[in-house]
PDB file of C-alpha atoms in Angstrom:
ATOM      1  CA  MET E   1     -89.557  34.561   3.950  1.00  0.00           C
ATOM      2  CA  SER E   2     -88.743  37.402   1.550  1.00  0.00           C
ATOM      3  CA  HIS E   3     -85.234  38.518   0.645  1.00  0.00           C
ATOM      4  CA  LYS E   4     -85.879  41.879   2.320  1.00  0.00           C
ATOM      5  CA  SER E   5     -86.933  40.366   5.631  1.00  0.00           C
ATOM      6  CA  THR E   6     -83.952  38.003   5.441  1.00  0.00           C
ATOM      7  CA  ALA E   7     -81.645  40.995   4.999  1.00  0.00           C
ATOM      8  CA  ALA E   8     -83.235  42.652   8.015  1.00  0.00           C
ATOM      9  CA  ASN E   9     -82.629  39.559  10.118  1.00  0.00           C
ATOM     10  CA  VAL E  10     -79.007  39.350   8.959  1.00  0.00           C
ATOM     11  CA  PHE E  11     -78.271  42.956   9.924  1.00  0.00           C
ATOM     12  CA  PHE E  12     -80.059  42.630  13.253  1.00  0.00           C
ATOM     13  CA  VAL E  13     -78.274  39.387  14.168  1.00  0.00           C
ATOM     14  CA  MET E  14     -74.944  40.851  13.037  1.00  0.00           C
ATOM     15  CA  GLY E  15     -75.382  43.879  15.272  1.00  0.00           C
ATOM     16  CA  VAL E  16     -76.391  41.814  18.298  1.00  0.00           C
ATOM     17  CA  LEU E  17     -73.572  39.296  17.802  1.00  0.00           C
ATOM     18  CA  LEU E  18     -70.913  41.982  17.388  1.00  0.00           C
ATOM     19  CA  ALA E  19     -72.073  43.742  20.536  1.00  0.00           C
ATOM     20  CA  ALA E  20     -72.361  40.495  22.523  1.00  0.00           C
ATOM     21  CA  VAL E  21     -68.991  39.079  21.449  1.00  0.00           C
ATOM     22  CA  GLY E  22     -67.284  42.408  22.038  1.00  0.00           C
ATOM     23  CA  LEU E  23     -68.798  42.720  25.514  1.00  0.00           C
ATOM     24  CA  VAL E  24     -67.767  39.175  26.455  1.00  0.00           C
ATOM     25  CA  LEU E  25     -64.199  39.693  25.229  1.00  0.00           C
ATOM     26  CA  TYR E  26     -63.963  43.033  27.017  1.00  0.00           C
ATOM     27  CA  LEU E  27     -65.324  41.725  30.324  1.00  0.00           C
ATOM     28  CA  THR E  28     -63.115  38.621  30.249  1.00  0.00           C
ATOM     29  CA  GLY E  29     -59.961  40.676  29.817  1.00  0.00           C
ATOM     30  CA  ASN E  30     -59.310  39.750  26.176  1.00  0.00           C
ATOM     31  CA  ALA E  31     -58.796  43.360  25.139  1.00  0.00           C
ATOM     32  CA  VAL E  32     -56.232  42.515  22.445  1.00  0.00           C
ATOM     33  CA  LEU E  33     -58.523  39.951  20.803  1.00  0.00           C
ATOM     34  CA  PHE E  34     -61.441  42.385  21.059  1.00  0.00           C
ATOM     35  CA  GLN E  35     -59.448  45.104  19.309  1.00  0.00           C
ATOM     36  CA  PHE E  36     -58.201  42.700  16.637  1.00  0.00           C
ATOM     37  CA  SER E  37     -61.761  41.540  15.950  1.00  0.00           C
ATOM     38  CA  VAL E  38     -63.346  44.973  15.512  1.00  0.00           C
ATOM     39  CA  VAL E  39     -60.395  46.351  13.536  1.00  0.00           C
ATOM     40  CA  VAL E  40     -60.548  43.455  11.057  1.00  0.00           C
ATOM     41  CA  VAL E  41     -64.350  43.458  10.826  1.00  0.00           C
ATOM     42  CA  GLY E  42     -64.630  47.243  10.331  1.00  0.00           C
ATOM     43  CA  PRO E  43     -63.628  47.553   6.642  1.00  0.00           C
ATOM     44  CA  VAL E  44     -65.654  44.461   5.705  1.00  0.00           C
ATOM     45  CA  VAL E  45     -68.853  45.653   7.402  1.00  0.00           C
ATOM     46  CA  ALA E  46     -68.527  49.212   6.046  1.00  0.00           C
ATOM     47  CA  MET E  47     -67.985  48.019   2.476  1.00  0.00           C
ATOM     48  CA  GLY E  48     -70.569  45.230   2.669  1.00  0.00           C
ATOM     49  CA  THR E  49     -73.261  47.502   4.099  1.00  0.00           C
ATOM     50  CA  GLY E  50     -72.446  50.191   1.554  1.00  0.00           C
ATOM     51  CA  LEU E  51     -72.720  47.763  -1.362  1.00  0.00           C
ATOM     52  CA  PHE E  52     -76.011  46.475   0.038  1.00  0.00           C
ATOM     53  CA  GLY E  53     -77.412  50.015   0.079  1.00  0.00           C
ATOM     54  CA  LEU E  54     -76.099  50.792  -3.405  1.00  0.00           C
ATOM     55  CA  ARG E  55     -77.722  47.633  -4.740  1.00  0.00           C
ATOM     56  CA  ARG E  56     -81.030  48.673  -3.184  1.00  0.00           C
ATOM     57  CA  PHE E  57     -81.067  52.361  -4.120  1.00  0.00           C
ATOM     58  CA  ALA E  58     -78.510  53.085  -6.849  1.00  0.00           C
ATOM     59  CA  ARG E  59     -78.993  50.476  -9.552  1.00  0.00           C
ATOM     60  CA  GLY E  60     -79.706  53.171 -12.118  1.00  0.00           C
ATOM     61  CA  GLY E  61     -77.275  55.674 -10.597  1.00  0.00           C
ATOM     62  CA  ILE E  62     -76.949  57.542  -7.314  1.00  0.00           C
ATOM     63  CA  ILE E  63     -79.329  60.275  -8.460  1.00  0.00           C
ATOM     64  CA  GLY E  64     -82.580  58.312  -8.350  1.00  0.00           C
ATOM     65  CA  HIS E  65     -86.108  59.064  -9.445  1.00  0.00           C
ATOM     66  CA  ASP E  66     -86.981  60.340  -5.978  1.00  0.00           C
ATOM     67  CA  GLN E  67     -84.938  62.236  -3.408  1.00  0.00           C
ATOM     68  CA  PHE E  68     -85.511  59.616  -0.708  1.00  0.00           C
ATOM     69  CA  SER E  69     -83.728  56.974  -2.794  1.00  0.00           C
ATOM     70  CA  THR E  70     -81.008  59.490  -3.623  1.00  0.00           C
ATOM     71  CA  MET E  71     -80.449  60.188   0.084  1.00  0.00           C
ATOM     72  CA  ASN E  72     -80.144  56.483   0.866  1.00  0.00           C
ATOM     73  CA  GLY E  73     -77.867  55.989  -2.127  1.00  0.00           C
ATOM     74  CA  LEU E  74     -75.569  58.766  -0.878  1.00  0.00           C
ATOM     75  CA  PHE E  75     -75.515  57.200   2.591  1.00  0.00           C
ATOM     76  CA  ALA E  76     -74.542  53.879   1.014  1.00  0.00           C
ATOM     77  CA  LEU E  77     -71.829  55.509  -1.099  1.00  0.00           C
ATOM     78  CA  GLY E  78     -70.579  57.232   2.050  1.00  0.00           C
ATOM     79  CA  LEU E  79     -70.231  53.836   3.720  1.00  0.00           C
ATOM     80  CA  THR E  80     -68.023  52.549   0.904  1.00  0.00           C
ATOM     81  CA  VAL E  81     -65.835  55.655   1.281  1.00  0.00           C
ATOM     82  CA  LEU E  82     -65.664  55.132   5.059  1.00  0.00           C
ATOM     83  CA  SER E  83     -64.361  51.612   4.457  1.00  0.00           C
ATOM     84  CA  LEU E  84     -61.091  53.286   3.360  1.00  0.00           C
ATOM     85  CA  SER E  85     -60.688  54.950   6.759  1.00  0.00           C
ATOM     86  CA  GLU E  86     -61.489  51.608   8.405  1.00  0.00           C
ATOM     87  CA  LEU E  87     -58.820  49.953   6.266  1.00  0.00           C
ATOM     88  CA  LEU E  88     -56.247  52.567   7.283  1.00  0.00           C
ATOM     89  CA  ALA E  89     -57.166  52.091  10.949  1.00  0.00           C
ATOM     90  CA  ALA E  90     -56.656  48.347  10.486  1.00  0.00           C
ATOM     91  CA  VAL E  91     -53.216  48.903   8.946  1.00  0.00           C
ATOM     92  CA  ILE E  92     -52.182  51.197  11.805  1.00  0.00           C
ATOM     93  CA  ALA E  93     -53.401  48.726  14.408  1.00  0.00           C
ATOM     94  CA  LEU E  94     -52.104  45.493  12.874  1.00  0.00           C
ATOM     95  CA  VAL E  95     -48.880  46.324  11.008  1.00  0.00           C
ATOM     96  CA  PRO E  96     -45.878  46.633  13.362  1.00  0.00           C
ATOM     97  CA  GLY E  97     -43.800  49.782  13.111  1.00  0.00           C
ATOM     98  CA  GLN E  98     -46.504  51.930  11.523  1.00  0.00           C
ATOM     99  CA  GLN E  99     -46.469  55.579  12.537  1.00  0.00           C
ATOM    100  CA  PRO E 100     -49.925  56.425  13.912  1.00  0.00           C
ATOM    101  CA  SER E 101     -51.787  58.679  11.460  1.00  0.00           C
ATOM    102  CA  PHE E 102     -54.961  59.412  13.374  1.00  0.00           C
ATOM    103  CA  PHE E 103     -55.309  62.741  11.566  1.00  0.00           C
ATOM    104  CA  THR E 104     -55.427  60.828   8.273  1.00  0.00           C
ATOM    105  CA  VAL E 105     -58.022  58.375   9.598  1.00  0.00           C
ATOM    106  CA  THR E 106     -60.381  61.215  10.494  1.00  0.00           C
ATOM    107  CA  LEU E 107     -59.556  63.105   7.295  1.00  0.00           C
ATOM    108  CA  LEU E 108     -60.606  60.058   5.261  1.00  0.00           C
ATOM    109  CA  GLN E 109     -63.878  59.935   7.189  1.00  0.00           C
ATOM    110  CA  PHE E 110     -64.826  63.443   6.087  1.00  0.00           C
ATOM    111  CA  PRO E 111     -65.791  62.638   2.447  1.00  0.00           C
ATOM    112  CA  GLY E 112     -68.024  59.817   3.678  1.00  0.00           C
ATOM    113  CA  VAL E 113     -69.951  61.910   6.182  1.00  0.00           C
ATOM    114  CA  LEU E 114     -70.059  64.789   3.672  1.00  0.00           C
ATOM    115  CA  LEU E 115     -72.060  62.502   1.385  1.00  0.00           C
ATOM    116  CA  TRP E 116     -74.396  61.813   4.315  1.00  0.00           C
ATOM    117  CA  VAL E 117     -75.086  65.474   5.001  1.00  0.00           C
ATOM    118  CA  LEU E 118     -75.591  66.176   1.287  1.00  0.00           C
ATOM    119  CA  GLY E 119     -78.130  63.353   1.127  1.00  0.00           C
ATOM    120  CA  ALA E 120     -80.028  64.511   4.220  1.00  0.00           C
ATOM    121  CA  ALA E 121     -79.972  68.175   3.157  1.00  0.00           C
ATOM    122  CA  GLY E 122     -81.108  67.337  -0.373  1.00  0.00           C
ATOM    123  CA  TYR E 123     -84.023  65.272   0.882  1.00  0.00           C
ATOM    124  CA  TYR E 124     -85.016  67.948   3.390  1.00  0.00           C
ATOM    125  CA  HIS E 125     -84.961  70.614   0.682  1.00  0.00           C
ATOM    126  CA  ALA E 126     -87.037  68.414  -1.639  1.00  0.00           C
ATOM    127  CA  CYS E 127     -89.605  67.805   1.100  1.00  0.00           C
ATOM    128  CA  LEU E 128     -89.938  71.534   1.770  1.00  0.00           C
ATOM    129  CA  ASP E 129     -90.493  72.185  -1.936  1.00  0.00           C
ATOM    130  CA  THR E 130     -93.088  69.424  -2.148  1.00  0.00           C
ATOM    131  CA  ILE E 131     -95.200  70.461   0.827  1.00  0.00           C
ATOM    132  CA  GLY E 132     -94.634  74.193   0.323  1.00  0.00           C
ATOM    133  CA  CYS E 133     -93.376  74.677   3.860  1.00  0.00           C
ATOM    134  CA  SER E 134     -92.258  78.200   4.750  1.00  0.00           C
ATOM    135  CA  SER E 135     -90.292  77.277   7.885  1.00  0.00           C
ATOM    136  CA  GLY E 136     -87.224  76.067   6.001  1.00  0.00           C
ATOM    137  CA  ARG E 137     -85.114  79.138   6.734  1.00  0.00           C
ATOM    138  CA  LYS E 138     -85.926  78.964  10.432  1.00  0.00           C
ATOM    139  CA  THR E 139     -84.889  75.315  10.520  1.00  0.00           C
ATOM    140  CA  VAL E 140     -81.641  76.035   8.675  1.00  0.00           C
ATOM    141  CA  ALA E 141     -80.867  78.876  11.071  1.00  0.00           C
ATOM    142  CA  LEU E 142     -81.648  76.699  14.093  1.00  0.00           C
ATOM    143  CA  VAL E 143     -79.566  73.779  12.804  1.00  0.00           C
ATOM    144  CA  SER E 144     -76.656  76.118  12.026  1.00  0.00           C
ATOM    145  CA  ALA E 145     -76.812  77.729  15.472  1.00  0.00           C
ATOM    146  CA  MET E 146     -77.023  74.388  17.309  1.00  0.00           C
ATOM    147  CA  THR E 147     -74.155  72.973  15.253  1.00  0.00           C
ATOM    148  CA  ALA E 148     -71.967  76.018  15.922  1.00  0.00           C
ATOM    149  CA  VAL E 149     -72.642  75.890  19.669  1.00  0.00           C
ATOM    150  CA  LEU E 150     -72.007  72.144  19.929  1.00  0.00           C
ATOM    151  CA  LEU E 151     -68.794  72.387  17.907  1.00  0.00           C
ATOM    152  CA  ALA E 152     -67.564  75.311  19.992  1.00  0.00           C
ATOM    153  CA  VAL E 153     -68.176  73.378  23.210  1.00  0.00           C
ATOM    154  CA  LEU E 154     -66.591  70.153  21.930  1.00  0.00           C
ATOM    155  CA  SER E 155     -63.567  71.921  20.418  1.00  0.00           C
ATOM    156  CA  THR E 156     -62.972  74.119  23.469  1.00  0.00           C
ATOM    157  CA  PHE E 157     -63.221  71.171  25.827  1.00  0.00           C
ATOM    158  CA  GLY E 158     -60.924  69.164  23.586  1.00  0.00           C
ATOM    159  CA  VAL E 159     -58.255  71.874  23.505  1.00  0.00           C
ATOM    160  CA  GLU E 160     -58.396  72.406  27.276  1.00  0.00           C
ATOM    161  CA  HIS E 161     -58.650  68.711  28.132  1.00  0.00           C
ATOM    162  CA  LEU E 162     -55.848  67.597  25.821  1.00  0.00           C
ATOM    163  CA  GLY E 163     -53.525  70.553  26.317  1.00  0.00           C
ATOM    164  CA  GLY E 164     -51.369  71.169  23.256  1.00  0.00           C
ATOM    165  CA  ARG E 165     -53.883  70.054  20.670  1.00  0.00           C
ATOM    166  CA  ASN E 166     -52.570  69.790  17.129  1.00  0.00           C
ATOM    167  CA  MET E 167     -54.458  72.289  14.970  1.00  0.00           C
ATOM    168  CA  PHE E 168     -54.293  69.909  12.010  1.00  0.00           C
ATOM    169  CA  GLU E 169     -56.196  67.359  14.072  1.00  0.00           C
ATOM    170  CA  LEU E 170     -58.871  69.955  14.824  1.00  0.00           C
ATOM    171  CA  LEU E 171     -59.079  70.822  11.118  1.00  0.00           C
ATOM    172  CA  ALA E 172     -59.979  67.186  10.425  1.00  0.00           C
ATOM    173  CA  TYR E 173     -62.191  66.748  13.480  1.00  0.00           C
ATOM    174  CA  VAL E 174     -64.360  69.884  13.369  1.00  0.00           C
ATOM    175  CA  PRO E 175     -65.717  69.602   9.774  1.00  0.00           C
ATOM    176  CA  THR E 176     -66.410  65.888  10.224  1.00  0.00           C
ATOM    177  CA  ALA E 177     -68.264  66.450  13.489  1.00  0.00           C
ATOM    178  CA  ALA E 178     -70.151  69.385  11.944  1.00  0.00           C
ATOM    179  CA  CYS E 179     -71.402  67.250   9.050  1.00  0.00           C
ATOM    180  CA  LEU E 180     -72.558  64.552  11.458  1.00  0.00           C
ATOM    181  CA  ILE E 181     -74.373  66.984  13.762  1.00  0.00           C
ATOM    182  CA  ILE E 182     -76.166  68.619  10.823  1.00  0.00           C
ATOM    183  CA  THR E 183     -77.061  65.192   9.405  1.00  0.00           C
ATOM    184  CA  ILE E 184     -78.523  64.044  12.728  1.00  0.00           C
ATOM    185  CA  LEU E 185     -80.566  67.218  13.224  1.00  0.00           C
ATOM    186  CA  LEU E 186     -81.956  67.111   9.677  1.00  0.00           C
ATOM    187  CA  LEU E 187     -82.876  63.424   9.953  1.00  0.00           C
ATOM    188  CA  LEU E 188     -84.623  64.030  13.267  1.00  0.00           C
ATOM    189  CA  LYS E 189     -86.509  66.957  11.743  1.00  0.00           C
ATOM    190  CA  LEU E 190     -87.517  64.830   8.755  1.00  0.00           C
ATOM    191  CA  GLY E 191     -88.613  61.999  11.032  1.00  0.00           C
ATOM    192  CA  TRP E 192     -90.745  64.432  13.000  1.00  0.00           C
ATOM    193  CA  MET E 193     -92.251  65.866   9.808  1.00  0.00           C
ATOM    194  CA  PHE E 194     -93.296  62.358   8.739  1.00  0.00           C
ATOM    195  CA  ARG E 195     -94.098  61.095  12.231  1.00  0.00           C
ATOM    196  CA  GLY E 196     -97.474  59.780  11.069  1.00  0.00           C
ATOM    197  CA  GLY E 197     -96.058  57.684   8.217  1.00  0.00           C
ATOM    198  CA  ARG E 198     -93.923  54.597   7.681  1.00  0.00           C
ATOM    199  CA  ILE E 199     -91.003  56.637   6.402  1.00  0.00           C
ATOM    200  CA  ARG E 200     -90.253  57.934   9.903  1.00  0.00           C
ATOM    201  CA  VAL E 201     -88.787  54.567  10.975  1.00  0.00           C
ATOM    202  CA  PRO E 202     -85.797  54.428   8.565  1.00  0.00           C
ATOM    203  CA  LEU E 203     -85.200  58.148   9.124  1.00  0.00           C
ATOM    204  CA  PHE E 204     -84.930  57.739  12.898  1.00  0.00           C
ATOM    205  CA  ILE E 205     -82.780  54.602  12.478  1.00  0.00           C
ATOM    206  CA  LEU E 206     -80.439  56.509  10.156  1.00  0.00           C
ATOM    207  CA  ALA E 207     -80.221  59.271  12.756  1.00  0.00           C
ATOM    208  CA  PHE E 208     -79.320  56.711  15.437  1.00  0.00           C
ATOM    209  CA  GLY E 209     -76.564  55.284  13.229  1.00  0.00           C
ATOM    210  CA  ALA E 210     -75.180  58.781  12.680  1.00  0.00           C
ATOM    211  CA  VAL E 211     -75.281  59.405  16.455  1.00  0.00           C
ATOM    212  CA  LEU E 212     -73.196  56.267  17.079  1.00  0.00           C
ATOM    213  CA  PHE E 213     -70.680  57.414  14.484  1.00  0.00           C
ATOM    214  CA  LEU E 214     -70.567  60.899  16.004  1.00  0.00           C
ATOM    215  CA  ILE E 215     -69.862  59.430  19.448  1.00  0.00           C
ATOM    216  CA  GLN E 216     -66.760  57.608  18.205  1.00  0.00           C
ATOM    217  CA  ILE E 217     -65.575  60.809  16.490  1.00  0.00           C
ATOM    218  CA  VAL E 218     -66.081  62.830  19.689  1.00  0.00           C
ATOM    219  CA  LEU E 219     -64.244  60.219  21.778  1.00  0.00           C
ATOM    220  CA  TRP E 220     -61.118  60.985  19.765  1.00  0.00           C
ATOM    221  CA  GLY E 221     -61.555  64.663  18.958  1.00  0.00           C
ATOM    222  CA  THR E 222     -62.687  65.782  22.410  1.00  0.00           C
ATOM    223  CA  PHE E 223     -61.508  63.123  24.857  1.00  0.00           C
ATOM    224  CA  GLY E 224     -58.339  61.974  23.091  1.00  0.00           C
ATOM    225  CA  ILE E 225     -59.224  58.269  22.829  1.00  0.00           C
ATOM    226  CA  ILE E 226     -57.272  57.043  19.803  1.00  0.00           C
ATOM    227  CA  PRO E 227     -59.271  56.000  16.710  1.00  0.00           C
ATOM    228  CA  ILE E 228     -57.917  52.423  16.799  1.00  0.00           C
ATOM    229  CA  ASP E 229     -59.190  51.883  20.345  1.00  0.00           C
ATOM    230  CA  ALA E 230     -61.423  48.795  20.431  1.00  0.00           C
ATOM    231  CA  VAL E 231     -64.472  50.597  21.843  1.00  0.00           C
ATOM    232  CA  VAL E 232     -64.180  53.396  19.273  1.00  0.00           C
ATOM    233  CA  ARG E 233     -63.966  50.977  16.365  1.00  0.00           C
ATOM    234  CA  ALA E 234     -66.800  48.869  17.797  1.00  0.00           C
ATOM    235  CA  LEU E 235     -69.038  51.955  17.855  1.00  0.00           C
ATOM    236  CA  ALA E 236     -68.203  52.632  14.211  1.00  0.00           C
ATOM    237  CA  VAL E 237     -69.011  49.046  13.218  1.00  0.00           C
ATOM    238  CA  GLU E 238     -72.331  49.162  15.078  1.00  0.00           C
ATOM    239  CA  ALA E 239     -73.117  52.450  13.298  1.00  0.00           C
ATOM    240  CA  TYR E 240     -72.590  50.760   9.923  1.00  0.00           C
ATOM    241  CA  VAL E 241     -74.871  47.879  10.909  1.00  0.00           C
ATOM    242  CA  VAL E 242     -77.598  50.261  12.120  1.00  0.00           C
ATOM    243  CA  ILE E 243     -77.447  52.177   8.828  1.00  0.00           C
ATOM    244  CA  GLY E 244     -77.756  48.851   7.013  1.00  0.00           C
ATOM    245  CA  ILE E 245     -80.941  48.150   8.983  1.00  0.00           C
ATOM    246  CA  ALA E 246     -82.241  51.605   8.013  1.00  0.00           C
ATOM    247  CA  HIS E 247     -81.556  50.880   4.336  1.00  0.00           C
ATOM    248  CA  GLU E 248     -83.394  47.581   4.560  1.00  0.00           C
ATOM    249  CA  ARG E 249     -86.413  49.246   6.169  1.00  0.00           C
ATOM    250  CA  ALA E 250     -86.319  52.078   3.632  1.00  0.00           C
ATOM    251  CA  SER E 251     -86.281  49.616   0.724  1.00  0.00           C
ATOM    252  CA  ARG E 252     -89.683  48.280   1.833  1.00  0.00           C
ATOM    253  CA  ILE E 253     -91.359  51.663   1.356  1.00  0.00           C
TER     254      ILE E 253
END
């Protein structure tokens, strides 16, 4: 068995085990143990998955010989940055007497997801240049419009649902959610462009990982579920694992 297929098996088993153990703990009423588990595992998985991706795609630097490797390298670097927000969430959850800083947790997530959107946008732009596609402006306009509408709906619902919403929290939430929405739409567009080739698989898997991460952001920003909630952190951890699977699949191409 090759090292690449072994890595794929490790990520797949990790994702299944985390989901299974979390579900068992949740259903058996061990909510505290469930939260402790995902909060502790979060920084480790984010950093480990990020280092795995950097080793695969950024040995000679983040800016690789091709834009596809650069995109994956930026996603991996984003994961290492996100491990800082996971570490802060762990400190808030585990250290007694800490003042909750959920604004800071989300603020620390922004640089990580910004790297994701830069990677996806750079690869999309490179693909348009390569194939000489003239529909790039239409796609950008459509993505911008869809992102604006979705953010307006989520923000409005969040303000109305949560009453006196702190504007500083919205300032952290809205840009982070915007980057994720744009990333997802661009990855889906890229996957559709290459729907007849092998490259579509890692692109769609990356999009799924970004969707999972967006869900946990929306749970806090729109529905007020705190970032250290066990389900929220579990979604983030699963997102990291899914992105790791995407990196493994991408490294085979």
